[in-house]
PDB file of C-alpha atoms in Angstrom:
ATOM      1  CA  MET A   1     209.462 127.942 121.588  1.00 49.00           C
ATOM      2  CA  ALA A   2     212.612 125.437 122.290  1.00 58.00           C
ATOM      3  CA  LYS A   3     212.762 125.445 125.177  1.00 66.00           C
ATOM      4  CA  LEU A   4     209.476 124.926 125.525  1.00 64.00           C
ATOM      5  CA  ILE A   5     209.391 122.287 124.101  1.00 57.00           C
ATOM      6  CA  HIS A   6     212.999 121.092 126.126  1.00 73.00           C
ATOM      7  CA  LYS A   7     210.773 121.330 129.430  1.00 79.00           C
ATOM      8  CA  LEU A   8     208.108 119.445 128.677  1.00 78.00           C
ATOM      9  CA  ALA A   9     210.180 116.810 127.235  1.00 81.00           C
ATOM     10  CA  ALA A  10     212.090 116.610 130.648  1.00 88.00           C
ATOM     11  CA  TRP A  11     208.638 116.604 132.332  1.00 87.00           C
ATOM     12  CA  LYS A  12     207.403 113.760 130.540  1.00 89.00           C
ATOM     13  CA  ILE A  13     210.216 111.552 131.414  1.00 92.00           C
ATOM     14  CA  ARG A  14     210.392 113.187 134.915  1.00 95.00           C
ATOM     15  CA  ARG A  15     206.837 112.106 135.705  1.00 95.00           C
ATOM     16  CA  GLU A  16     206.907 108.650 133.861  1.00 94.00           C
ATOM     17  CA  PHE A  17     210.271 107.853 135.512  1.00 95.00           C
ATOM     18  CA  GLY A  18     209.239 108.980 138.643  1.00 96.00           C
ATOM     19  CA  SER A  19     206.439 107.369 138.969  1.00 96.00           C
ATOM     20  CA  ASN A  20     208.199 103.722 137.930  1.00 96.00           C
ATOM     21  CA  ASP A  21     210.892 104.235 140.683  1.00 97.00           C
ATOM     22  CA  LYS A  22     208.280 105.033 143.378  1.00 96.00           C
ATOM     23  CA  LYS A  23     206.867 102.044 142.738  1.00 96.00           C
ATOM     24  CA  ARG A  24     209.719  99.748 142.818  1.00 97.00           C
ATOM     25  CA  ASP A  25     210.862 101.608 145.645  1.00 97.00           C
ATOM     26  CA  LYS A  26     208.073 101.509 148.168  1.00 96.00           C
ATOM     27  CA  GLY A  27     208.435 100.056 151.332  1.00 96.00           C
ATOM     28  CA  GLN A  28     212.202  99.659 151.050  1.00 97.00           C
ATOM     29  CA  THR A  29     214.205 100.744 154.041  1.00 97.00           C
ATOM     30  CA  THR A  30     217.941 101.704 155.024  1.00 98.00           C
ATOM     31  CA  PRO A  31     219.277  97.795 156.127  1.00 98.00           C
ATOM     32  CA  ALA A  32     220.665  97.411 159.491  1.00 98.00           C
ATOM     33  CA  ASP A  33     224.167  96.146 158.675  1.00 98.00           C
ATOM     34  CA  ILE A  34     224.699 100.004 156.845  1.00 98.00           C
ATOM     35  CA  ILE A  35     225.797 103.179 158.282  1.00 97.00           C
ATOM     36  CA  ARG A  36     224.623 105.879 156.411  1.00 98.00           C
ATOM     37  CA  PHE A  37     226.240 109.942 156.474  1.00 98.00           C
ATOM     38  CA  ASP A  38     223.833 111.500 154.473  1.00 97.00           C
ATOM     39  CA  ASN A  39     223.337 115.002 152.483  1.00 95.00           C
ATOM     40  CA  ILE A  40     226.503 116.213 152.736  1.00 95.00           C
ATOM     41  CA  VAL A  41     227.152 119.609 150.178  1.00 94.00           C
ATOM     42  CA  TYR A  42     230.296 118.704 147.622  1.00 95.00           C
ATOM     43  CA  GLY A  43     229.319 121.974 145.675  1.00 88.00           C
ATOM     44  CA  GLU A  44     230.165 125.740 146.621  1.00 78.00           C
ATOM     45  CA  ASN A  45     227.150 127.466 144.425  1.00 65.00           C
ATOM     46  CA  THR A  46     224.243 127.570 147.440  1.00 64.00           C
ATOM     47  CA  LYS A  47     222.518 128.517 143.928  1.00 71.00           C
ATOM     48  CA  PHE A  48     222.529 124.440 143.200  1.00 69.00           C
ATOM     49  CA  LYS A  49     222.391 122.909 146.675  1.00 71.00           C
ATOM     50  CA  LYS A  50     219.893 120.747 145.608  1.00 82.00           C
ATOM     51  CA  TRP A  51     221.676 119.053 143.725  1.00 91.00           C
ATOM     52  CA  GLN A  52     224.927 119.282 144.888  1.00 95.00           C
ATOM     53  CA  LEU A  53     224.246 116.746 147.719  1.00 95.00           C
ATOM     54  CA  LEU A  54     226.079 113.201 148.160  1.00 97.00           C
ATOM     55  CA  ASP A  55     225.043 110.161 150.610  1.00 98.00           C
ATOM     56  CA  VAL A  56     227.683 107.710 151.888  1.00 98.00           C
ATOM     57  CA  TYR A  57     227.014 104.230 152.912  1.00 98.00           C
ATOM     58  CA  ARG A  58     229.248 101.929 154.863  1.00 98.00           C
ATOM     59  CA  PRO A  59     229.219  98.556 156.110  1.00 98.00           C
ATOM     60  CA  LEU A  60     228.527  99.086 159.826  1.00 95.00           C
ATOM     61  CA  ASN A  61     230.533  95.960 160.921  1.00 93.00           C
ATOM     62  CA  LYS A  62     233.709  98.276 159.063  1.00 92.00           C
ATOM     63  CA  GLU A  63     233.230 101.127 161.215  1.00 89.00           C
ATOM     64  CA  GLY A  64     235.444 100.032 164.293  1.00 77.00           C
ATOM     65  CA  GLN A  65     235.861 101.599 167.766  1.00 76.00           C
ATOM     66  CA  PRO A  66     234.466 104.867 168.875  1.00 77.00           C
ATOM     67  CA  GLY A  67     236.835 107.655 169.015  1.00 75.00           C
ATOM     68  CA  GLN A  68     239.453 105.328 166.415  1.00 80.00           C
ATOM     69  CA  PRO A  69     239.243 105.932 162.666  1.00 84.00           C
ATOM     70  CA  ARG A  70     237.442 104.615 159.917  1.00 90.00           C
ATOM     71  CA  GLN A  71     238.606 101.309 158.600  1.00 93.00           C
ATOM     72  CA  LYS A  72     239.887 101.962 155.149  1.00 96.00           C
ATOM     73  CA  LEU A  73     237.525 101.003 152.402  1.00 98.00           C
ATOM     74  CA  PRO A  74     237.538 100.394 148.663  1.00 98.00           C
ATOM     75  CA  VAL A  75     234.915 102.854 146.928  1.00 98.00           C
ATOM     76  CA  ILE A  76     232.159 102.658 144.886  1.00 99.00           C
ATOM     77  CA  ILE A  77     231.091 106.022 142.834  1.00 99.00           C
ATOM     78  CA  SER A  78     227.720 105.948 141.550  1.00 98.00           C
ATOM     79  CA  VAL A  79     226.564 108.260 138.644  1.00 98.00           C
ATOM     80  CA  HIS A  80     222.772 107.873 138.347  1.00 98.00           C
ATOM     81  CA  GLY A  81     221.327 107.626 135.048  1.00 98.00           C
ATOM     82  CA  GLY A  82     217.541 109.396 134.215  1.00 97.00           C
ATOM     83  CA  ALA A  83     218.044 110.411 130.825  1.00 95.00           C
ATOM     84  CA  TRP A  84     219.925 113.862 131.784  1.00 96.00           C
ATOM     85  CA  VAL A  85     216.941 115.310 132.678  1.00 95.00           C
ATOM     86  CA  TYR A  86     216.102 113.555 135.777  1.00 96.00           C
ATOM     87  CA  GLY A  87     217.218 111.624 139.005  1.00 96.00           C
ATOM     88  CA  ASP A  88     218.848 112.553 142.277  1.00 97.00           C
ATOM     89  CA  LYS A  89     220.516 110.316 144.887  1.00 98.00           C
ATOM     90  CA  GLU A  90     217.077 109.573 146.877  1.00 97.00           C
ATOM     91  CA  ARG A  91     216.014 106.846 143.672  1.00 97.00           C
ATOM     92  CA  TYR A  92     219.612 105.576 143.674  1.00 98.00           C
ATOM     93  CA  GLN A  93     220.068 105.003 147.779  1.00 98.00           C
ATOM     94  CA  PHE A  94     218.756 101.728 148.125  1.00 98.00           C
ATOM     95  CA  TYR A  95     221.038 100.114 145.066  1.00 98.00           C
ATOM     96  CA  CYS A  96     223.745 101.657 146.749  1.00 98.00           C
ATOM     97  CA  MET A  97     223.489 100.432 149.998  1.00 98.00           C
ATOM     98  CA  ARG A  98     223.110  97.290 147.841  1.00 98.00           C
ATOM     99  CA  LEU A  99     226.289  97.882 146.682  1.00 98.00           C
ATOM    100  CA  ALA A 100     227.945  98.917 150.308  1.00 98.00           C
ATOM    101  CA  GLN A 101     227.183  95.886 151.555  1.00 98.00           C
ATOM    102  CA  HIS A 102     229.975  93.746 149.512  1.00 98.00           C
ATOM    103  CA  GLY A 103     232.514  96.009 151.631  1.00 98.00           C
ATOM    104  CA  PHE A 104     232.681  98.780 149.733  1.00 98.00           C
ATOM    105  CA  ALA A 105     231.981 102.734 151.031  1.00 98.00           C
ATOM    106  CA  VAL A 106     229.647 103.948 148.157  1.00 99.00           C
ATOM    107  CA  ILE A 107     229.322 107.338 147.389  1.00 98.00           C
ATOM    108  CA  ASN A 108     225.838 108.506 145.666  1.00 98.00           C
ATOM    109  CA  TYR A 109     225.735 111.990 144.628  1.00 98.00           C
ATOM    110  CA  SER A 110     223.034 114.280 143.033  1.00 97.00           C
ATOM    111  CA  TYR A 111     224.494 116.382 139.896  1.00 97.00           C
ATOM    112  CA  ARG A 112     222.822 119.157 137.790  1.00 96.00           C
ATOM    113  CA  LEU A 113     220.455 118.494 135.291  1.00 96.00           C
ATOM    114  CA  ALA A 114     219.408 119.727 131.976  1.00 94.00           C
ATOM    115  CA  PRO A 115     217.491 121.798 130.423  1.00 93.00           C
ATOM    116  CA  GLU A 116     217.912 123.530 134.020  1.00 92.00           C
ATOM    117  CA  THR A 117     221.564 123.937 133.347  1.00 94.00           C
ATOM    118  CA  LEU A 118     223.624 122.882 130.344  1.00 94.00           C
ATOM    119  CA  PHE A 119     226.409 121.130 129.702  1.00 96.00           C
ATOM    120  CA  PRO A 120     229.222 120.117 131.189  1.00 97.00           C
ATOM    121  CA  ALA A 121     227.174 121.074 134.293  1.00 96.00           C
ATOM    122  CA  SER A 122     226.242 116.966 135.211  1.00 97.00           C
ATOM    123  CA  VAL A 123     230.843 116.480 133.899  1.00 98.00           C
ATOM    124  CA  VAL A 124     231.967 119.316 136.927  1.00 97.00           C
ATOM    125  CA  ASP A 125     229.742 118.423 139.097  1.00 97.00           C
ATOM    126  CA  THR A 126     231.250 114.552 138.340  1.00 98.00           C
ATOM    127  CA  GLU A 127     234.854 116.149 139.262  1.00 97.00           C
ATOM    128  CA  LYS A 128     233.490 118.167 142.383  1.00 96.00           C
ATOM    129  CA  ALA A 129     232.282 114.660 144.280  1.00 97.00           C
ATOM    130  CA  PHE A 130     235.543 113.231 143.062  1.00 98.00           C
ATOM    131  CA  GLN A 131     237.444 116.589 144.349  1.00 97.00           C
ATOM    132  CA  TRP A 132     235.306 115.593 147.841  1.00 97.00           C
ATOM    133  CA  VAL A 133     236.226 112.294 147.809  1.00 98.00           C
ATOM    134  CA  GLN A 134     240.023 112.849 147.585  1.00 97.00           C
ATOM    135  CA  ALA A 135     239.636 115.272 150.506  1.00 97.00           C
ATOM    136  CA  ASN A 136     237.368 113.847 152.959  1.00 97.00           C
ATOM    137  CA  ALA A 137     239.310 110.250 152.508  1.00 97.00           C
ATOM    138  CA  GLN A 138     240.330 109.979 155.949  1.00 95.00           C
ATOM    139  CA  GLU A 139     237.364 111.435 157.773  1.00 95.00           C
ATOM    140  CA  TYR A 140     235.101 108.648 156.017  1.00 97.00           C
ATOM    141  CA  GLY A 141     237.814 105.681 155.301  1.00 97.00           C
ATOM    142  CA  PHE A 142     238.404 105.775 151.324  1.00 98.00           C
ATOM    143  CA  ASP A 143     240.886 103.709 149.766  1.00 97.00           C
ATOM    144  CA  LEU A 144     242.353 106.654 147.667  1.00 97.00           C
ATOM    145  CA  GLU A 145     244.223 103.220 145.700  1.00 97.00           C
ATOM    146  CA  ASN A 146     240.964 101.922 144.848  1.00 98.00           C
ATOM    147  CA  VAL A 147     238.082 103.629 143.949  1.00 98.00           C
ATOM    148  CA  PHE A 148     235.602 102.253 141.147  1.00 98.00           C
ATOM    149  CA  ALA A 149     232.519 103.904 139.622  1.00 98.00           C
ATOM    150  CA  VAL A 150     229.422 102.843 138.543  1.00 99.00           C
ATOM    151  CA  GLY A 151     226.580 104.636 135.734  1.00 98.00           C
ATOM    152  CA  ASP A 152     223.846 103.495 134.589  1.00 98.00           C
ATOM    153  CA  SER A 153     221.714 104.507 131.051  1.00 97.00           C
ATOM    154  CA  ALA A 154     222.666 108.289 130.811  1.00 97.00           C
ATOM    155  CA  GLY A 155     225.125 107.916 133.905  1.00 98.00           C
ATOM    156  CA  GLY A 156     226.906 105.294 131.860  1.00 98.00           C
ATOM    157  CA  HIS A 157     227.541 107.619 129.365  1.00 98.00           C
ATOM    158  CA  LEU A 158     228.760 110.537 131.374  1.00 98.00           C
ATOM    159  CA  LEU A 159     230.739 107.848 133.307  1.00 98.00           C
ATOM    160  CA  ALA A 160     232.001 107.207 130.318  1.00 98.00           C
ATOM    161  CA  LEU A 161     232.738 110.809 129.097  1.00 98.00           C
ATOM    162  CA  TYR A 162     234.430 111.207 132.691  1.00 98.00           C
ATOM    163  CA  ALA A 163     236.656 108.088 132.684  1.00 98.00           C
ATOM    164  CA  SER A 164     238.324 109.280 129.113  1.00 98.00           C
ATOM    165  CA  ALA A 165     238.384 112.666 130.073  1.00 97.00           C
ATOM    166  CA  ILE A 166     240.926 111.740 133.331  1.00 97.00           C
ATOM    167  CA  THR A 167     242.756 109.126 130.684  1.00 97.00           C
ATOM    168  CA  ASN A 168     242.514 110.961 127.645  1.00 97.00           C
ATOM    169  CA  PRO A 169     244.809 114.358 127.733  1.00 96.00           C
ATOM    170  CA  GLU A 170     243.612 115.489 124.185  1.00 97.00           C
ATOM    171  CA  TYR A 171     240.225 114.990 125.452  1.00 98.00           C
ATOM    172  CA  ALA A 172     240.686 116.714 128.693  1.00 97.00           C
ATOM    173  CA  ALA A 173     241.686 120.020 126.816  1.00 97.00           C
ATOM    174  CA  ARG A 174     237.956 120.205 126.486  1.00 97.00           C
ATOM    175  CA  PHE A 175     237.392 120.244 130.325  1.00 97.00           C
ATOM    176  CA  PRO A 176     239.879 122.792 131.903  1.00 97.00           C
ATOM    177  CA  PHE A 177     238.133 122.154 135.476  1.00 96.00           C
ATOM    178  CA  ILE A 178     239.048 118.691 135.917  1.00 96.00           C
ATOM    179  CA  LYS A 179     241.787 118.750 138.652  1.00 92.00           C
ATOM    180  CA  LYS A 180     244.808 116.244 138.853  1.00 88.00           C
ATOM    181  CA  HIS A 181     243.904 114.101 141.864  1.00 87.00           C
ATOM    182  CA  ASN A 182     245.405 111.071 144.242  1.00 90.00           C
ATOM    183  CA  ILE A 183     242.106 108.906 143.282  1.00 94.00           C
ATOM    184  CA  SER A 184     242.773 105.364 141.040  1.00 92.00           C
ATOM    185  CA  LEU A 185     240.183 104.680 138.943  1.00 97.00           C
ATOM    186  CA  ARG A 186     240.848 100.936 139.080  1.00 98.00           C
ATOM    187  CA  GLY A 187     237.403 100.158 137.179  1.00 98.00           C
ATOM    188  CA  VAL A 188     234.364 101.327 136.262  1.00 98.00           C
ATOM    189  CA  ALA A 189     230.681  99.300 135.398  1.00 99.00           C
ATOM    190  CA  LEU A 190     229.142 100.667 132.708  1.00 98.00           C
ATOM    191  CA  ASN A 191     225.331  99.497 132.735  1.00 98.00           C
ATOM    192  CA  CYS A 192     221.892 100.032 130.108  1.00 98.00           C
ATOM    193  CA  GLY A 193     223.928 103.015 128.905  1.00 97.00           C
ATOM    194  CA  LYS A 194     223.796 104.992 125.939  1.00 96.00           C
ATOM    195  CA  TYR A 195     227.178 105.722 124.125  1.00 96.00           C
ATOM    196  CA  ASP A 196     227.046 107.099 120.647  1.00 94.00           C
ATOM    197  CA  MET A 197     224.408 109.923 120.116  1.00 89.00           C
ATOM    198  CA  ASN A 198     224.587 109.796 116.468  1.00 83.00           C
ATOM    199  CA  PRO A 199     220.366 111.040 115.526  1.00 74.00           C
ATOM    200  CA  ALA A 200     221.170 108.581 112.388  1.00 70.00           C
ATOM    201  CA  LEU A 201     220.707 105.990 115.555  1.00 70.00           C
ATOM    202  CA  GLU A 202     217.555 106.607 116.879  1.00 68.00           C
ATOM    203  CA  SER A 203     213.983 105.787 116.882  1.00 71.00           C
ATOM    204  CA  ASN A 204     212.736 108.018 120.169  1.00 75.00           C
ATOM    205  CA  PRO A 205     211.492 111.450 119.523  1.00 75.00           C
ATOM    206  CA  LEU A 206     212.218 111.854 122.965  1.00 77.00           C
ATOM    207  CA  MET A 207     216.425 111.514 121.943  1.00 83.00           C
ATOM    208  CA  PRO A 208     216.692 114.375 120.241  1.00 82.00           C
ATOM    209  CA  MET A 209     214.936 116.697 122.327  1.00 83.00           C
ATOM    210  CA  LEU A 210     217.043 115.598 125.303  1.00 88.00           C
ATOM    211  CA  LEU A 211     220.011 115.962 123.064  1.00 87.00           C
ATOM    212  CA  GLU A 212     219.204 120.016 122.829  1.00 88.00           C
ATOM    213  CA  ALA A 213     218.492 120.288 126.157  1.00 89.00           C
ATOM    214  CA  LEU A 214     221.491 119.468 126.911  1.00 91.00           C
ATOM    215  CA  PHE A 215     223.146 122.361 124.699  1.00 91.00           C
ATOM    216  CA  SER A 216     219.946 124.805 125.046  1.00 84.00           C
ATOM    217  CA  GLY A 217     218.926 124.359 121.137  1.00 80.00           C
ATOM    218  CA  LYS A 218     220.419 122.461 117.450  1.00 81.00           C
ATOM    219  CA  VAL A 219     223.207 120.691 118.373  1.00 86.00           C
ATOM    220  CA  SER A 220     226.379 121.045 115.953  1.00 91.00           C
ATOM    221  CA  GLN A 221     228.775 118.634 114.865  1.00 92.00           C
ATOM    222  CA  GLU A 222     230.950 119.487 117.281  1.00 94.00           C
ATOM    223  CA  ASN A 223     228.946 119.213 120.171  1.00 93.00           C
ATOM    224  CA  LEU A 224     227.710 115.788 118.737  1.00 93.00           C
ATOM    225  CA  LEU A 225     231.687 115.030 118.858  1.00 94.00           C
ATOM    226  CA  LEU A 226     231.922 115.990 122.412  1.00 96.00           C
ATOM    227  CA  VAL A 227     229.437 113.907 123.959  1.00 96.00           C
ATOM    228  CA  ASN A 228     230.016 110.557 122.115  1.00 96.00           C
ATOM    229  CA  ALA A 229     231.464 108.904 124.950  1.00 96.00           C
ATOM    230  CA  SER A 230     232.173 105.944 122.394  1.00 96.00           C
ATOM    231  CA  ALA A 231     234.516 108.396 120.285  1.00 97.00           C
ATOM    232  CA  HIS A 232     237.654 109.453 123.481  1.00 98.00           C
ATOM    233  CA  ILE A 233     238.208 105.831 124.709  1.00 98.00           C
ATOM    234  CA  THR A 234     242.021 105.205 125.041  1.00 98.00           C
ATOM    235  CA  LYS A 235     244.743 102.622 126.046  1.00 98.00           C
ATOM    236  CA  ASP A 236     243.993 104.132 129.562  1.00 98.00           C
ATOM    237  CA  PHE A 237     240.407 104.123 129.927  1.00 98.00           C
ATOM    238  CA  PRO A 238     240.542 101.680 132.801  1.00 98.00           C
ATOM    239  CA  PRO A 239     238.965  97.787 132.980  1.00 98.00           C
ATOM    240  CA  ALA A 240     234.981  97.810 132.265  1.00 98.00           C
ATOM    241  CA  PHE A 241     231.943  96.100 133.088  1.00 98.00           C
ATOM    242  CA  VAL A 242     229.685  96.192 130.413  1.00 98.00           C
ATOM    243  CA  MET A 243     226.397  95.061 130.898  1.00 98.00           C
ATOM    244  CA  THR A 244     223.253  95.251 129.083  1.00 98.00           C
ATOM    245  CA  CYS A 245     220.181  92.750 128.698  1.00 98.00           C
ATOM    246  CA  LYS A 246     217.378  91.231 126.058  1.00 98.00           C
ATOM    247  CA  GLY A 247     214.481  94.055 126.877  1.00 97.00           C
ATOM    248  CA  ASP A 248     216.642  97.156 127.042  1.00 97.00           C
ATOM    249  CA  PHE A 249     215.696  99.786 124.635  1.00 94.00           C
ATOM    250  CA  LEU A 250     219.282 100.561 124.642  1.00 95.00           C
ATOM    251  CA  PHE A 251     220.788  97.038 124.016  1.00 96.00           C
ATOM    252  CA  SER A 252     222.119  98.215 121.163  1.00 95.00           C
ATOM    253  CA  GLN A 253     225.012 100.648 122.722  1.00 96.00           C
ATOM    254  CA  ALA A 254     226.712  98.154 124.776  1.00 98.00           C
ATOM    255  CA  LYS A 255     227.765  96.389 120.957  1.00 97.00           C
ATOM    256  CA  ILE A 256     229.086 100.563 120.512  1.00 97.00           C
ATOM    257  CA  ILE A 257     231.130 100.753 123.701  1.00 98.00           C
ATOM    258  CA  THR A 258     232.454  97.293 123.743  1.00 98.00           C
ATOM    259  CA  ASP A 259     233.476  97.064 120.239  1.00 98.00           C
ATOM    260  CA  ALA A 260     235.430 101.228 121.203  1.00 98.00           C
ATOM    261  CA  LEU A 261     237.096  99.648 123.979  1.00 98.00           C
ATOM    262  CA  GLN A 262     238.594  96.672 121.833  1.00 98.00           C
ATOM    263  CA  ALA A 263     239.647  98.803 119.434  1.00 98.00           C
ATOM    264  CA  ALA A 264     242.081 100.769 122.309  1.00 98.00           C
ATOM    265  CA  GLY A 265     242.676  97.525 123.968  1.00 98.00           C
ATOM    266  CA  VAL A 266     241.474  98.040 126.991  1.00 98.00           C
ATOM    267  CA  LYS A 267     240.232  95.142 129.102  1.00 98.00           C
ATOM    268  CA  TYR A 268     236.630  94.863 129.512  1.00 98.00           C
ATOM    269  CA  GLU A 269     233.821  91.707 130.329  1.00 98.00           C
ATOM    270  CA  TYR A 270     230.642  91.822 128.643  1.00 98.00           C
ATOM    271  CA  ARG A 271     227.513  90.688 130.286  1.00 98.00           C
ATOM    272  CA  CYS A 272     224.098  90.009 129.114  1.00 98.00           C
ATOM    273  CA  PHE A 273     221.047  89.115 131.711  1.00 98.00           C
ATOM    274  CA  GLY A 274     217.529  87.892 130.160  1.00 98.00           C
ATOM    275  CA  THR A 275     216.711  85.899 127.609  1.00 97.00           C
ATOM    276  CA  ASP A 276     213.981  86.178 124.683  1.00 97.00           C
ATOM    277  CA  GLU A 277     211.824  84.340 126.384  1.00 97.00           C
ATOM    278  CA  GLN A 278     212.129  85.793 129.292  1.00 97.00           C
ATOM    279  CA  PRO A 279     213.192  89.501 128.936  1.00 98.00           C
ATOM    280  CA  LEU A 280     213.912  92.148 131.668  1.00 98.00           C
ATOM    281  CA  TRP A 281     213.909  96.049 131.084  1.00 97.00           C
ATOM    282  CA  HIS A 282     216.166  98.868 131.576  1.00 97.00           C
ATOM    283  CA  VAL A 283     218.324  99.222 134.491  1.00 98.00           C
ATOM    284  CA  PHE A 284     216.339  96.281 135.777  1.00 98.00           C
ATOM    285  CA  HIS A 285     219.924  96.463 138.535  1.00 98.00           C
ATOM    286  CA  CYS A 286     218.392  99.042 140.425  1.00 98.00           C
ATOM    287  CA  ASP A 287     216.132  96.839 142.058  1.00 97.00           C
ATOM    288  CA  PRO A 288     218.144  95.088 144.793  1.00 93.00           C
ATOM    289  CA  ARG A 289     215.337  92.953 145.835  1.00 94.00           C
ATOM    290  CA  LEU A 290     215.144  91.566 141.683  1.00 97.00           C
ATOM    291  CA  GLU A 291     216.986  88.002 141.666  1.00 98.00           C
ATOM    292  CA  GLN A 292     219.074  88.883 138.205  1.00 98.00           C
ATOM    293  CA  ALA A 293     219.525  92.495 139.739  1.00 98.00           C
ATOM    294  CA  VAL A 294     221.226  90.143 143.175  1.00 98.00           C
ATOM    295  CA  ASP A 295     223.316  88.463 140.291  1.00 98.00           C
ATOM    296  CA  CYS A 296     224.405  91.642 138.246  1.00 98.00           C
ATOM    297  CA  ASN A 297     225.596  93.573 141.247  1.00 98.00           C
ATOM    298  CA  ASN A 298     227.140  90.365 142.300  1.00 98.00           C
ATOM    299  CA  GLN A 299     229.536  90.250 139.315  1.00 98.00           C
ATOM    300  CA  GLU A 300     230.262  93.926 139.536  1.00 98.00           C
ATOM    301  CA  CYS A 301     231.319  93.850 142.483  1.00 98.00           C
ATOM    302  CA  ALA A 302     233.152  90.751 142.064  1.00 98.00           C
ATOM    303  CA  PHE A 303     234.772  92.360 138.746  1.00 98.00           C
ATOM    304  CA  PHE A 304     236.347  95.619 140.979  1.00 98.00           C
ATOM    305  CA  GLU A 305     237.085  93.262 143.532  1.00 98.00           C
ATOM    306  CA  SER A 306     239.620  91.515 141.137  1.00 98.00           C
ATOM    307  CA  LEU A 307     241.252  94.667 140.360  1.00 98.00           C
ATOM    308  CA  MET A 308     242.156  95.653 143.238  1.00 95.00           C
ATOM    309  CA  GLU A 309     245.819  96.013 144.503  1.00 72.00           C
TER     310      GLU A 309
END
């Protein structure tokens, strides 16, 4: 019965989110100033091939002459949202290409979802995506000294977990599949994210079901602590741009993560878009045709640029 409930919750999210995203993306096309490399397999198991795919987007004017090495560019890795049960790179392509227009090479990857796969499958895939970036830096012109990442909603949660896992040795011990690499994660942008999984904070009846879907059943206190993104931040966590908006149903979560960053002594910037009179909505920044989204994404890219060596 529990597995059926998890599947029904996932189906509901996929139907509702998918309908809204299709409306948002209708009529959008690849910008003329972007070159894209699509559907690159970054995983090792063909069973998960439909998920373990990524795209790379680069500004066309940074490609250089034919036969010459590509110009090295700072990198943004995008961790998509979708309540841990929905989403893929197709839903994030237009948003990610707008980021690439700021002079970045952008990696837009799909990862395995619940309830078909269980935690930490999404963290495993995130690690695989980072390892792929390292292994293919020369071919695609990635500057490994200046790597950044963005994540929204569940993707913000996943990115915060991963950033803690590569900077907090005690927490890293829970993820032995994460390897040492030559990537310098200079900064992250956490957008409209979910950072504390405490059931006592929940008013949405779907949330407990989604959390259970990550573990295929009742969530133990140990697992709850494991996935509480705000609980594992140390002073070595990368500088963070934390964004929310008036009208976001996860609005209160931004204070949770900024309090944790503040307590650890991590550099961060906080931005709230919209007003009480003119509220926005959850992950508004993914609509590149929206004026406030352009402003938000401009500010995030400027934050990243300020961190470059």
